[in-house]
Short mmCIF file of C-alpha atoms in Angstrom, two decimals:
data_model
loop_
_atom_site.label_atom_id
_atom_site.label_comp_id
_atom_site.label_asym_id
_atom_site.label_seq_id
_atom_site.Cartn_x
_atom_site.Cartn_y
_atom_site.Cartn_z
CA LEU A 1 -10.42 -20.36 2.52
CA LYS A 2 -10.32 -21.85 6.04
CA ILE A 3 -9.94 -18.37 7.55
CA ILE A 4 -12.94 -17.18 5.54
CA GLU A 5 -15.04 -20.09 6.83
CA ILE A 6 -14.01 -19.35 10.43
CA SER A 7 -14.70 -15.62 9.95
CA LEU A 8 -18.19 -16.29 8.57
CA THR A 9 -18.93 -18.68 11.45
CA CYS A 10 -17.33 -16.87 14.40
CA GLY A 11 -17.06 -13.27 13.23
CA MET A 12 -14.45 -11.08 11.60
CA SER A 13 -10.93 -10.60 12.94
CA PRO A 14 -8.20 -8.16 11.77
CA HIS A 15 -6.81 -11.00 9.60
CA SER A 16 -10.11 -11.76 7.84
CA PRO A 17 -9.87 -9.14 5.04
CA SER A 18 -6.43 -10.45 4.06
CA ALA A 19 -7.93 -13.94 3.65
CA PHE A 20 -10.69 -12.59 1.38
CA ALA A 21 -8.08 -10.72 -0.68
CA GLN A 22 -5.85 -13.77 -1.11
CA TYR A 23 -8.79 -15.99 -2.03
CA GLY A 24 -9.73 -13.38 -4.62
CA ASN A 25 -6.19 -13.60 -5.99
CA TYR A 26 -6.53 -17.37 -6.23
CA LEU A 27 -9.76 -17.11 -8.20
CA ALA A 28 -8.43 -14.42 -10.52
CA LEU A 29 -4.79 -15.35 -11.07
CA ILE A 30 -4.96 -19.14 -10.89
CA ARG A 31 -8.47 -19.99 -12.10
CA TYR A 32 -8.83 -16.93 -14.38
CA GLU A 33 -12.17 -16.06 -12.76
CA PHE A 34 -11.31 -12.39 -12.69
CA GLU A 35 -14.80 -11.02 -12.15
CA GLU A 36 -15.39 -13.22 -9.11
CA GLY A 37 -11.86 -12.71 -7.77
CA TYR A 38 -12.17 -8.94 -8.13
CA ARG A 39 -15.43 -9.08 -6.17
CA TYR A 40 -13.62 -10.76 -3.25
CA VAL A 41 -10.84 -8.18 -3.41
CA LYS A 42 -13.30 -5.28 -3.22
CA LEU A 43 -15.03 -7.03 -0.32
CA ALA A 44 -11.67 -7.33 1.47
CA LEU A 45 -11.00 -3.60 1.10
CA SER A 46 -14.50 -2.80 2.30
CA LEU A 47 -14.09 -5.02 5.38
CA MET A 48 -10.71 -3.44 6.10
CA LYS A 49 -12.33 -0.03 6.57
CA LYS A 50 -14.82 -1.44 9.07
CA ILE A 51 -12.26 -3.11 11.33
CA PRO A 52 -11.03 -0.78 14.11
CA SER A 53 -7.39 -1.91 13.95
CA ARG A 54 -5.18 -0.37 11.27
CA ALA A 55 -2.29 -2.78 11.95
CA HIS A 56 -2.96 -4.98 8.92
CA ASP A 57 -4.10 -2.38 6.37
CA GLY A 58 -0.76 -2.48 4.52
CA SER A 59 -0.79 -6.24 3.92
CA ILE A 60 -4.50 -6.25 3.00
CA MET A 61 -3.95 -3.51 0.43
CA PHE A 62 -0.79 -5.22 -0.83
CA PHE A 63 -2.56 -8.51 -1.56
CA SER A 64 -5.65 -6.75 -2.97
CA ASN A 65 -3.51 -4.86 -5.47
CA HIS A 66 -2.37 -8.08 -7.16
CA THR A 67 -5.77 -8.65 -8.76
CA LYS A 68 -6.50 -4.93 -9.23
CA LEU A 69 -3.33 -4.75 -11.32
CA TYR A 70 -4.85 -7.13 -13.88
CA VAL A 71 -8.42 -5.75 -13.90
CA GLU A 72 -8.07 -1.98 -13.44
CA PRO A 73 -6.05 0.31 -15.75
CA MET A 74 -2.44 -0.51 -14.98
CA GLN A 75 -1.20 3.07 -14.73
CA SER A 76 -3.50 3.81 -11.79
CA SER A 77 -3.43 0.41 -10.10
CA ILE A 78 0.38 0.48 -9.81
CA GLU A 79 0.08 3.58 -7.61
CA SER A 80 -2.00 1.54 -5.16
CA TYR A 81 1.22 -0.14 -4.01
CA LEU A 82 2.42 3.25 -2.79
CA ASP A 83 -0.76 3.60 -0.73
CA ALA A 84 -0.14 0.13 0.70
CA ARG A 85 3.42 1.11 1.58
CA LYS A 86 2.28 4.25 3.40
CA ALA A 87 -0.23 2.22 5.38
CA SER A 88 2.47 -0.32 6.24
CA LEU A 89 4.88 2.36 7.42
CA LYS A 90 2.24 3.89 9.67
CA SER A 91 1.60 0.60 11.46
CA GLY A 92 5.14 -0.82 11.34
CA ASN A 93 4.01 -3.58 8.99
CA PRO A 94 6.99 -5.40 7.37
CA TYR A 95 5.15 -5.38 4.01
CA ALA A 96 6.45 -1.83 3.46
CA ASN A 97 9.61 -3.12 1.75
CA ALA A 98 7.62 -5.57 -0.38
CA CYS A 99 5.32 -2.76 -1.53
CA ALA A 100 8.31 -0.59 -2.50
CA TYR A 101 9.96 -3.45 -4.39
CA VAL A 102 6.82 -4.36 -6.35
CA TYR A 103 6.03 -0.71 -7.08
CA ASN A 104 9.48 0.02 -8.52
CA ASN A 105 9.47 -3.25 -10.42
CA LEU A 106 6.17 -2.45 -12.10
CA CYS A 107 7.13 1.16 -12.81
CA LEU A 108 10.21 0.01 -14.73
CA TRP A 109 8.43 -2.61 -16.85
CA SER A 110 5.35 -0.46 -17.52
CA GLY A 111 7.42 2.37 -19.01
CA LYS A 112 7.22 5.07 -16.36
CA GLU A 113 9.57 8.07 -16.81
CA LEU A 114 13.04 6.66 -16.15
CA ASN A 115 14.45 9.47 -14.04
CA ALA A 116 11.54 9.12 -11.60
CA VAL A 117 12.01 5.34 -11.56
CA VAL A 118 15.72 5.65 -10.72
CA ILE A 119 15.08 8.13 -7.90
CA GLU A 120 12.39 5.88 -6.39
CA MET A 121 14.58 2.79 -6.74
CA LYS A 122 17.58 4.37 -5.05
CA GLU A 123 15.40 5.55 -2.17
CA ALA A 124 13.83 2.10 -1.80
CA MET A 125 17.23 0.39 -1.92
CA LYS A 126 18.58 2.75 0.74
CA GLU A 127 15.68 1.83 3.02
CA THR A 128 16.00 -1.88 2.21
CA LYS A 129 19.69 -1.81 3.06
CA TYR A 130 18.92 -0.07 6.37
CA HIS A 131 16.55 -2.91 7.27
CA LYS A 132 19.20 -5.45 6.13
CA ASN A 133 16.83 -7.08 3.65
CA PHE A 134 19.67 -8.15 1.36
CA GLY A 135 17.54 -10.59 -0.62
CA VAL A 136 15.29 -7.82 -1.94
CA LEU A 137 18.32 -5.56 -2.39
CA ALA A 138 20.02 -8.16 -4.59
CA LEU A 139 16.88 -8.42 -6.76
CA MET A 140 16.55 -4.65 -7.15
CA GLN A 141 20.13 -3.93 -8.22
CA PRO A 142 19.85 -5.50 -11.69
CA MET A 143 16.63 -3.52 -12.32
CA LEU A 144 18.41 -0.29 -11.36
CA ARG A 145 21.22 -1.21 -13.75
CA ILE A 146 18.71 -1.61 -16.61
CA ALA A 147 17.14 1.77 -15.86
CA LEU A 148 20.54 3.48 -15.76
CA ARG A 149 21.63 1.81 -19.00
CA LEU A 150 18.44 2.97 -20.69
CA MET A 151 19.26 6.51 -19.57
CA GLY A 152 22.77 6.18 -20.98
CA GLN A 153 24.41 6.51 -17.58
CA SER A 154 27.53 4.61 -16.65
CA ASP A 155 27.07 4.58 -12.85
CA ALA A 156 25.26 1.25 -12.87
CA PRO A 157 25.77 -0.88 -9.73
CA THR A 158 29.28 -2.35 -9.66
CA GLY A 159 31.81 -3.76 -7.27
CA GLN A 160 30.35 -4.72 -3.92
CA GLN A 161 26.78 -4.38 -5.21
CA ASP A 162 27.40 -6.76 -8.12
CA ASN A 163 29.09 -9.17 -5.73
CA LEU A 164 25.94 -9.20 -3.59
CA THR A 165 23.79 -10.05 -6.59
CA ASN A 166 26.20 -12.74 -7.80
CA ASP A 167 26.45 -14.30 -4.33
CA PHE A 168 22.67 -14.32 -4.07
CA ASP A 169 22.44 -15.88 -7.54
CA GLU A 170 24.88 -18.64 -6.57
CA THR A 171 22.94 -19.33 -3.36
CA CYS A 172 19.64 -19.56 -5.24
CA ASN A 173 21.01 -21.95 -7.86
CA ASP A 174 23.03 -24.18 -5.56
CA GLY A 175 21.86 -27.80 -5.84
CA VAL A 176 20.60 -27.88 -2.26
CA ASN A 177 18.78 -24.55 -2.52
CA ALA A 178 17.49 -24.71 -6.11
CA GLY A 179 13.93 -25.61 -5.14
CA LYS A 180 13.88 -23.45 -2.02
CA TYR A 181 14.79 -20.27 -3.92
CA ALA A 182 13.00 -21.00 -7.20
CA ILE A 183 10.98 -17.78 -7.01
CA GLN A 184 14.13 -15.67 -6.58
CA SER A 185 15.90 -17.52 -9.41
CA HIS A 186 12.89 -16.93 -11.65
CA THR A 187 13.16 -13.20 -10.96
CA ILE A 188 16.90 -13.07 -11.61
CA PHE A 189 16.67 -14.88 -14.95
CA PHE A 190 13.70 -12.75 -16.05
CA VAL A 191 15.64 -9.53 -15.42
CA ARG A 192 18.61 -10.89 -17.36
CA LEU A 193 16.58 -11.95 -20.39
CA SER A 194 14.75 -8.61 -20.39
CA GLU A 195 17.98 -6.62 -20.23
CA ALA A 196 19.46 -8.69 -23.05
CA LEU A 197 16.30 -8.22 -25.13
CA ILE A 198 16.27 -4.45 -24.65
CA PHE A 199 19.94 -4.09 -25.59
CA ARG A 200 19.76 -6.74 -28.36
CA GLU A 201 22.23 -9.22 -26.84
CA LEU A 202 20.95 -12.44 -28.37
CA ASP A 203 23.32 -14.96 -26.78
CA LYS A 204 22.75 -13.58 -23.29
CA ALA A 205 18.99 -13.48 -23.89
CA MET A 206 18.87 -17.12 -24.98
CA GLU A 207 21.05 -18.28 -22.08
CA ALA A 208 18.90 -16.44 -19.53
CA ALA A 209 15.68 -17.59 -21.20
CA GLU A 210 16.75 -21.24 -21.06
CA LYS A 211 17.28 -20.93 -17.29
CA TYR A 212 14.08 -18.90 -16.93
CA PHE A 213 11.91 -21.52 -18.62
CA SER A 214 13.63 -24.30 -16.68
CA VAL A 215 12.70 -22.63 -13.39
CA ASN A 216 9.29 -21.68 -14.77
CA GLU A 217 8.38 -25.34 -15.16
CA SER A 218 9.26 -26.08 -11.53
CA VAL A 219 7.44 -23.18 -9.82
CA GLY A 220 4.04 -23.91 -11.38
CA ARG A 221 1.02 -21.65 -11.80
CA TYR A 222 0.57 -20.99 -8.07
CA PHE A 223 3.71 -18.86 -8.28
CA THR A 224 1.54 -16.25 -10.03
CA ILE A 225 -0.19 -15.33 -6.75
CA SER A 226 3.06 -14.14 -5.19
CA THR A 227 4.36 -12.46 -8.36
CA PRO A 228 2.21 -9.48 -9.41
CA ASN A 229 4.27 -8.78 -12.54
CA MET A 230 3.95 -12.31 -13.94
CA PHE A 231 2.25 -11.05 -17.10
CA PHE A 232 5.31 -8.88 -17.87
CA ARG A 233 7.46 -11.99 -17.54
CA ARG A 234 5.27 -13.87 -20.00
CA PHE A 235 5.32 -10.93 -22.40
CA TYR A 236 9.09 -10.38 -22.41
CA SER A 237 9.95 -14.10 -22.41
CA GLY A 238 7.58 -14.48 -25.37
CA LEU A 239 9.42 -11.73 -27.27
CA VAL A 240 12.77 -13.37 -26.54
CA SER A 241 11.44 -16.77 -27.64
CA PHE A 242 10.22 -15.51 -31.02
CA TRP A 243 13.50 -13.62 -31.52
CA ALA A 244 15.50 -16.76 -30.74
CA ALA A 245 13.29 -18.80 -33.09
CA ARG A 246 14.05 -16.44 -35.97
CA GLU A 247 17.79 -16.42 -35.34
CA THR A 248 18.24 -20.17 -34.75
CA ASN A 249 19.30 -22.12 -37.82
CA VAL A 250 18.49 -25.59 -36.51
CA ASN A 251 14.85 -26.39 -37.35
CA LYS A 252 14.19 -28.43 -34.22
CA GLU A 253 15.62 -25.73 -31.95
CA SER A 254 13.80 -22.99 -33.81
CA GLU A 255 10.50 -24.81 -33.39
CA ARG A 256 11.16 -25.29 -29.67
CA TRP A 257 11.66 -21.56 -29.20
CA ARG A 258 8.66 -20.74 -31.36
CA LYS A 259 6.45 -23.02 -29.26
CA ARG A 260 7.59 -21.24 -26.11
CA GLY A 261 6.67 -17.94 -27.70
CA VAL A 262 3.25 -19.25 -28.72
CA ASP A 263 2.58 -20.46 -25.17
CA CYS A 264 3.41 -16.99 -23.82
CA LYS A 265 1.25 -15.36 -26.50
CA ASP A 266 -1.69 -17.62 -25.62
CA GLU A 267 -1.41 -16.63 -21.95
CA ILE A 268 -1.47 -12.92 -22.78
CA GLU A 269 -4.40 -13.39 -25.19
CA LYS A 270 -6.28 -15.19 -22.43
CA LEU A 271 -5.70 -12.24 -20.11
CA SER A 272 -6.88 -9.76 -22.74
CA PHE A 273 -10.23 -11.59 -22.90
CA SER A 274 -10.73 -12.52 -19.25
CA ALA A 275 -9.02 -9.70 -17.31
CA SER A 276 -8.63 -6.39 -19.16
CA THR A 277 -8.58 -5.47 -22.84
CA TRP A 278 -7.00 -2.13 -21.91
CA ASN A 279 -4.02 -3.74 -20.19
CA PHE A 280 -3.31 -6.74 -22.39
CA GLN A 281 -4.67 -6.39 -25.92
CA ASN A 282 -1.71 -4.30 -27.12
CA LYS A 283 0.73 -6.89 -25.76
CA ALA A 284 -1.26 -9.71 -27.40
CA TYR A 285 -1.15 -7.90 -30.77
CA LEU A 286 2.63 -7.48 -30.58
CA LEU A 287 3.18 -11.15 -29.76
CA GLN A 288 0.82 -12.14 -32.58
CA ALA A 289 2.87 -10.00 -34.97
CA GLU A 290 6.08 -11.64 -33.74
CA GLU A 291 4.58 -15.08 -34.35
CA GLN A 292 3.59 -14.19 -37.90
CA PHE A 293 7.06 -12.75 -38.52
CA CYS A 294 8.55 -16.07 -37.35
CA THR A 295 6.45 -18.03 -39.84
CA ARG A 296 7.31 -15.50 -42.58
CA ASN A 297 3.69 -14.49 -42.96
CA TYR A 298 4.12 -10.84 -43.95
CA GLU A 299 0.57 -10.24 -45.19
#
């Protein structure tokens, strides 16, 4: 907001559109003022085209896409991350790797054709390894494993690649680093609970979900700005919570899991009303059905 005030007072700089985009993300993703936030995002993209320098186009487009992902049809808005990556590569902007990671992440969770997802992921991981961005590489490997398992392939990442992910996991969850790497831990536990849900591994799903919700409480809502796929995390963690509630025999524990599921359902319902019916209503209906199934309301 300070950059916006300076820009309006002293004139626009190459960094000004990025400030408008990030303020739009704050309005949309934190305050749920999607219409107003989307207006700031479109303004940022319009300003970007009028600034002579192309050096910051990639980062401006990257941040703008976070709100577009919620408001515009998801299938088309995901592709905008590819455009941001191309712009970043042209100018040498380091956001190129971030764009590739987010794009592949969203393609997997949105149900894009798996063979295409695997090809894109392997290409992105090759590039990430070349740039020695081992943090992103460690986060992408479990997603590649899920995609390969869904395809029935056995060449999921093993050996040295698994060691990298495990070492990164240990670093993130070390007592000294737990707060510092909360965002990375949140991602790791989400991938684990999702994989366990897809392959119906209840114990693993509950263990990962417990850690996921523990980290979720510490990162707060502002984490949403830096995590474009947060709604997928709420959706899948809600499904795991209702599943755990049904399978848990202890009433108190079952109610605790059910409440977590209801909280996730409420968040998705809120998005279906305030952001996009197209993107979120189907997810809200499924979570509502899971809730009714938990309470044995079969009517």
